[in-house]
């Protein structure tokens, strides 16, 4: 029979009661906004599959970053579309590469905004893969040196954190060693430790013009059904010297976020990726959902699962909704 002493509804009656017993809180500092730097001046182009997200020339990205900081966003992560692409992704580690310029510009204009550099080659290679290609294969060890060189050039430009996302084995260790040798031992590594080969990256590849020219990324990014393997990836990155772990995508991998949270004590980030953003945007544009509520509920689920840091194209809107 119903035991009327137990009435969970008592604590749900008013906004004040609900606020009193709320278990998960989003804060402005939780969010990192991804931005896409491209060559040129005064250039701004909206990405068709990501309304509200743009390719921005360096002058524009500095303006955008300053405006985001003004809104209350505390960090950005930068991606770059280089002037030209080649087989070894030279633009990724060029001293005056587009991301290096964007980092310098943002750090001089908005020094208190945290600048994270995504460390990968896929936006800079003509074949669109995240490493060096030979005979149709993405070579692991040969790619490490280029990734390390990329991280060093980003840190030299002033990045506060480097974030390797290529999913090459040993990349965190290689980058740690290269940073240390270059006198950059104080730069933290946020490792995309658990990155799945996901269909949710589709819109990003339009934004970064980084779709692989042949094949796909399944021989280096993780197979989505695997959870135990995700723990192994995280463990290796911890051993190699990662400072922050990252799981990506976020909402279809909340179980993985929870598992990493339970097993590891490092700060944990989750990337609410382009496709996850696009799904909400599209339904909202059709008037089918309440965008703001769906956004907050989604971001809250990522935090509740155990993420401390959330990378999201909704960073500005989320911060605004909280204030
Ligand atoms: C680079 C990289 C990708 C994303 C972040 N870093 C693309 C990929 O692996 O194809 C995806 C981010 C998003 O979809 O928002 N390797």
XYZ file of C-alpha atoms and ligand atoms in Angstrom:
339
model
C 0.000 0.000 0.000
C 1.061 3.632 -0.574
C 3.143 4.941 2.309
C 2.074 8.571 2.523
C 5.007 9.550 4.750
C 7.164 9.341 1.606
C 6.209 12.235 -0.679
C 9.075 13.396 -2.918
C 6.670 15.989 -4.380
C 6.981 18.063 -1.175
C 10.321 19.349 -2.375
C 9.075 20.249 -5.850
C 6.247 22.585 -4.999
C 7.893 25.981 -5.520
C 10.857 27.382 -7.441
C 12.542 28.174 -4.112
C 12.237 24.600 -2.865
C 13.456 23.211 -6.171
C 16.438 25.562 -6.121
C 17.234 24.551 -2.562
C 17.587 20.868 -3.405
C 19.046 21.159 -6.915
C 22.022 18.812 -7.281
C 23.709 19.966 -10.478
C 24.643 23.545 -11.315
C 25.965 24.988 -14.547
C 28.396 27.869 -14.139
C 29.733 30.318 -16.750
C 33.283 29.002 -16.156
C 32.193 25.533 -17.270
C 31.971 26.455 -20.926
C 34.515 26.608 -23.729
C 33.481 28.130 -27.065
C 34.963 26.648 -30.276
C 35.997 29.213 -32.919
C 37.214 28.718 -36.511
C 40.022 30.946 -37.789
C 40.528 31.479 -41.518
C 42.737 33.694 -43.706
C 41.778 37.152 -44.899
C 40.496 40.314 -43.351
C 37.020 41.389 -42.415
C 35.764 37.965 -43.351
C 32.811 36.225 -41.720
C 30.914 33.309 -43.208
C 28.192 31.366 -41.450
C 28.470 27.583 -41.598
C 25.245 26.434 -43.207
C 24.794 23.357 -41.009
C 25.676 25.298 -37.832
C 23.574 28.468 -37.615
C 25.297 31.031 -35.392
C 28.781 29.583 -35.981
C 31.169 31.261 -38.444
C 34.485 30.986 -40.205
C 36.284 34.134 -39.061
C 39.366 35.954 -40.310
C 41.892 36.769 -37.579
C 40.649 40.335 -37.031
C 37.065 39.029 -36.778
C 37.965 36.161 -34.450
C 39.604 38.624 -32.065
C 36.396 40.678 -32.076
C 34.274 37.559 -31.584
C 36.465 36.356 -28.702
C 36.297 39.755 -27.009
C 32.500 39.798 -27.358
C 32.235 36.281 -25.919
C 34.429 37.313 -22.970
C 32.205 40.333 -22.460
C 29.189 37.992 -22.291
C 30.917 35.945 -19.601
C 32.566 33.128 -21.580
C 35.920 32.301 -19.967
C 37.554 30.092 -22.601
C 37.743 29.382 -26.333
C 39.181 26.513 -28.361
C 40.629 27.379 -31.751
C 40.556 25.514 -35.050
C 42.147 26.759 -38.260
C 41.470 26.713 -41.989
C 44.866 27.389 -43.588
C 45.559 29.340 -46.784
C 46.623 26.109 -48.466
C 46.820 22.439 -47.541
C 49.566 19.913 -48.221
C 50.416 16.269 -47.536
C 52.126 16.958 -44.205
C 49.837 19.697 -42.870
C 52.525 22.385 -42.827
C 49.952 25.055 -41.922
C 49.403 23.402 -38.535
C 52.900 24.217 -37.276
C 53.734 27.337 -39.309
C 54.991 30.139 -37.084
C 52.538 32.516 -38.732
C 49.825 29.947 -39.343
C 46.245 31.091 -39.055
C 45.715 29.635 -35.565
C 49.056 30.988 -34.334
C 47.997 34.459 -35.519
C 44.584 34.092 -33.916
C 46.165 33.048 -30.608
C 48.502 36.069 -30.619
C 45.654 38.396 -31.541
C 43.278 37.124 -28.871
C 45.913 36.987 -26.124
C 46.958 40.562 -26.773
C 43.395 41.892 -26.956
C 41.734 39.743 -24.246
C 44.580 38.375 -22.085
C 42.270 36.919 -19.434
C 40.361 34.767 -21.897
C 41.671 31.195 -21.751
C 42.873 30.118 -25.191
C 43.004 26.404 -25.970
C 44.517 25.227 -29.253
C 43.152 22.091 -30.880
C 46.228 20.118 -31.900
C 45.536 18.078 -35.029
C 46.534 17.916 -38.690
C 43.228 17.150 -40.448
C 42.310 20.771 -41.187
C 45.761 21.298 -42.737
C 46.362 18.144 -44.783
C 45.337 17.850 -48.434
C 43.994 14.324 -47.757
C 42.070 15.447 -44.653
C 43.440 12.778 -42.318
C 44.779 13.526 -38.846
C 48.298 12.225 -39.549
C 50.816 11.399 -42.242
C 49.469 9.148 -44.990
C 51.405 6.529 -46.914
C 49.943 3.862 -49.180
C 46.416 4.665 -48.004
C 47.359 4.238 -44.335
C 47.591 6.857 -41.602
C 51.022 6.271 -40.058
C 51.173 6.582 -36.294
C 54.758 7.174 -35.200
C 55.582 9.346 -38.212
C 52.680 11.641 -37.235
C 53.829 12.149 -33.638
C 56.680 14.469 -34.518
C 54.359 16.755 -36.526
C 51.747 16.825 -33.770
C 54.451 17.671 -31.225
C 55.748 20.431 -33.497
C 52.186 21.782 -33.827
C 51.655 21.859 -30.067
C 54.979 23.633 -29.491
C 54.203 26.308 -32.096
C 50.746 26.867 -30.573
C 52.198 27.191 -27.080
C 54.931 29.535 -28.342
C 52.209 31.699 -29.878
C 50.656 31.983 -26.434
C 48.075 29.186 -26.131
C 47.242 28.498 -22.477
C 46.436 24.818 -23.111
C 47.036 22.446 -26.037
C 44.425 19.839 -26.888
C 45.595 16.925 -29.059
C 42.672 15.374 -30.969
C 44.339 13.212 -33.635
C 43.951 9.897 -31.767
C 47.489 8.764 -32.584
C 48.910 6.361 -29.986
C 51.512 8.075 -27.829
C 50.574 11.614 -28.866
C 50.246 12.929 -25.317
C 53.685 11.627 -24.335
C 55.291 12.972 -27.502
C 53.727 16.398 -26.989
C 54.639 16.492 -23.279
C 58.249 15.734 -24.072
C 58.456 18.324 -26.873
C 56.854 21.051 -24.730
C 59.194 20.314 -21.827
C 62.258 20.416 -24.077
C 61.151 23.776 -25.439
C 60.838 25.376 -22.010
C 57.046 25.009 -22.105
C 56.767 22.644 -19.171
C 54.052 24.818 -17.636
C 51.595 24.309 -20.529
C 48.833 21.799 -19.670
C 47.607 19.147 -22.095
C 43.876 18.610 -22.420
C 43.789 15.224 -24.107
C 40.953 14.075 -26.332
C 41.593 10.716 -24.678
C 38.294 9.136 -25.659
C 37.290 10.269 -29.111
C 34.888 8.108 -31.039
C 34.633 7.762 -34.837
C 31.302 9.567 -34.845
C 28.775 10.649 -37.455
C 28.094 13.647 -35.203
C 31.231 15.409 -36.541
C 29.568 16.015 -39.925
C 28.865 19.756 -39.630
C 32.354 20.405 -38.168
C 33.921 18.967 -41.296
C 32.033 21.566 -43.321
C 33.222 24.281 -40.910
C 36.853 23.122 -40.942
C 36.824 21.790 -44.504
C 38.412 18.661 -43.058
C 36.457 15.686 -44.419
C 38.890 12.882 -45.310
C 39.490 12.716 -49.091
C 39.447 8.895 -48.947
C 38.255 6.367 -46.402
C 37.253 7.432 -42.909
C 38.797 7.789 -39.445
C 37.787 4.407 -38.040
C 41.342 3.057 -38.053
C 42.374 5.644 -35.440
C 39.275 7.083 -33.717
C 37.458 4.709 -31.367
C 34.665 2.302 -32.232
C 31.490 3.735 -30.609
C 30.299 0.453 -29.019
C 33.442 0.160 -26.843
C 33.415 1.274 -23.207
C 36.189 -0.817 -21.641
C 38.537 0.255 -24.394
C 37.674 3.866 -23.542
C 39.005 3.277 -20.009
C 42.223 1.932 -21.491
C 42.614 5.021 -23.683
C 42.105 7.278 -20.661
C 44.557 5.283 -18.563
C 47.275 5.525 -21.219
C 46.849 9.291 -21.498
C 47.043 9.710 -17.731
C 50.288 7.715 -17.767
C 51.649 9.857 -20.614
C 51.062 13.050 -18.665
C 47.617 14.371 -19.628
C 46.369 17.131 -17.316
C 42.721 17.103 -18.397
C 40.841 14.220 -20.035
C 38.180 14.746 -22.672
C 35.343 12.555 -23.941
C 33.752 13.242 -27.313
C 30.938 13.375 -28.445
C 29.051 14.035 -25.211
C 25.339 13.223 -25.167
C 25.424 9.818 -26.827
C 28.374 8.890 -24.583
C 27.117 10.009 -21.161
C 27.828 6.516 -19.830
C 31.471 6.900 -20.841
C 31.688 10.327 -19.162
C 30.347 8.760 -15.972
C 32.806 5.857 -16.155
C 35.802 8.138 -16.706
C 34.611 10.361 -13.843
C 34.358 7.376 -11.495
C 37.758 5.939 -12.387
C 40.019 8.941 -12.830
C 40.669 11.975 -10.687
C 41.811 14.374 -13.402
C 39.527 17.216 -14.451
C 37.184 15.926 -17.133
C 35.943 17.738 -20.225
C 33.242 16.688 -22.678
C 32.757 18.019 -26.201
C 29.152 18.691 -27.217
C 30.013 18.429 -30.904
C 28.782 20.028 -34.100
C 26.145 17.400 -34.911
C 24.722 17.549 -31.400
C 24.413 21.331 -31.776
C 22.937 21.040 -35.275
C 20.176 18.648 -34.162
C 18.917 21.088 -31.549
C 19.239 24.088 -33.896
C 17.336 22.372 -36.695
C 14.442 21.282 -34.502
C 14.317 24.753 -32.933
C 14.214 26.446 -36.343
C 11.240 24.290 -37.225
C 9.555 25.404 -34.026
C 9.410 21.841 -32.762
C 11.232 22.335 -29.467
C 11.996 25.089 -26.952
C 15.651 25.710 -27.861
C 16.747 27.318 -24.616
C 15.241 24.626 -22.406
C 16.561 21.782 -24.565
C 20.003 23.411 -24.544
C 20.110 23.782 -20.753
C 18.728 20.295 -20.160
C 21.333 18.840 -22.529
C 24.268 20.729 -21.005
C 23.048 19.829 -17.511
C 22.992 16.129 -18.439
C 26.648 16.359 -19.478
C 27.583 18.004 -16.186
C 25.483 15.560 -14.145
C 27.214 12.625 -15.862
C 30.479 13.987 -14.456
C 32.042 16.507 -16.825
C 33.665 19.545 -15.193
C 34.199 21.378 -18.479
C 31.880 21.506 -21.505
C 33.035 22.490 -24.976
C 29.972 23.717 -26.826
C 28.896 25.986 -29.677
C 26.167 27.070 -27.242
C 28.689 28.544 -24.766
C 27.522 32.144 -25.253
C 23.818 31.328 -25.099
C 24.363 29.110 -22.047
C 26.271 31.815 -20.191
C 23.586 34.345 -21.101
C 20.828 32.007 -19.916
C 22.579 31.646 -16.543
C 22.900 35.343 -15.845
C 39.958 17.331 -35.337
C 38.658 17.506 -34.666
C 37.357 17.137 -35.081
C 36.470 17.667 -34.137
C 37.246 18.294 -33.178
N 38.594 18.147 -33.499
C 36.872 16.494 -36.309
C 37.118 15.093 -36.628
O 37.704 14.311 -35.886
O 36.719 14.768 -37.738
C 34.982 17.586 -34.197
C 34.255 18.649 -33.424
C 32.813 18.801 -33.756
O 32.206 17.984 -34.475
O 32.238 19.777 -33.289
N 40.442 16.059 -35.465
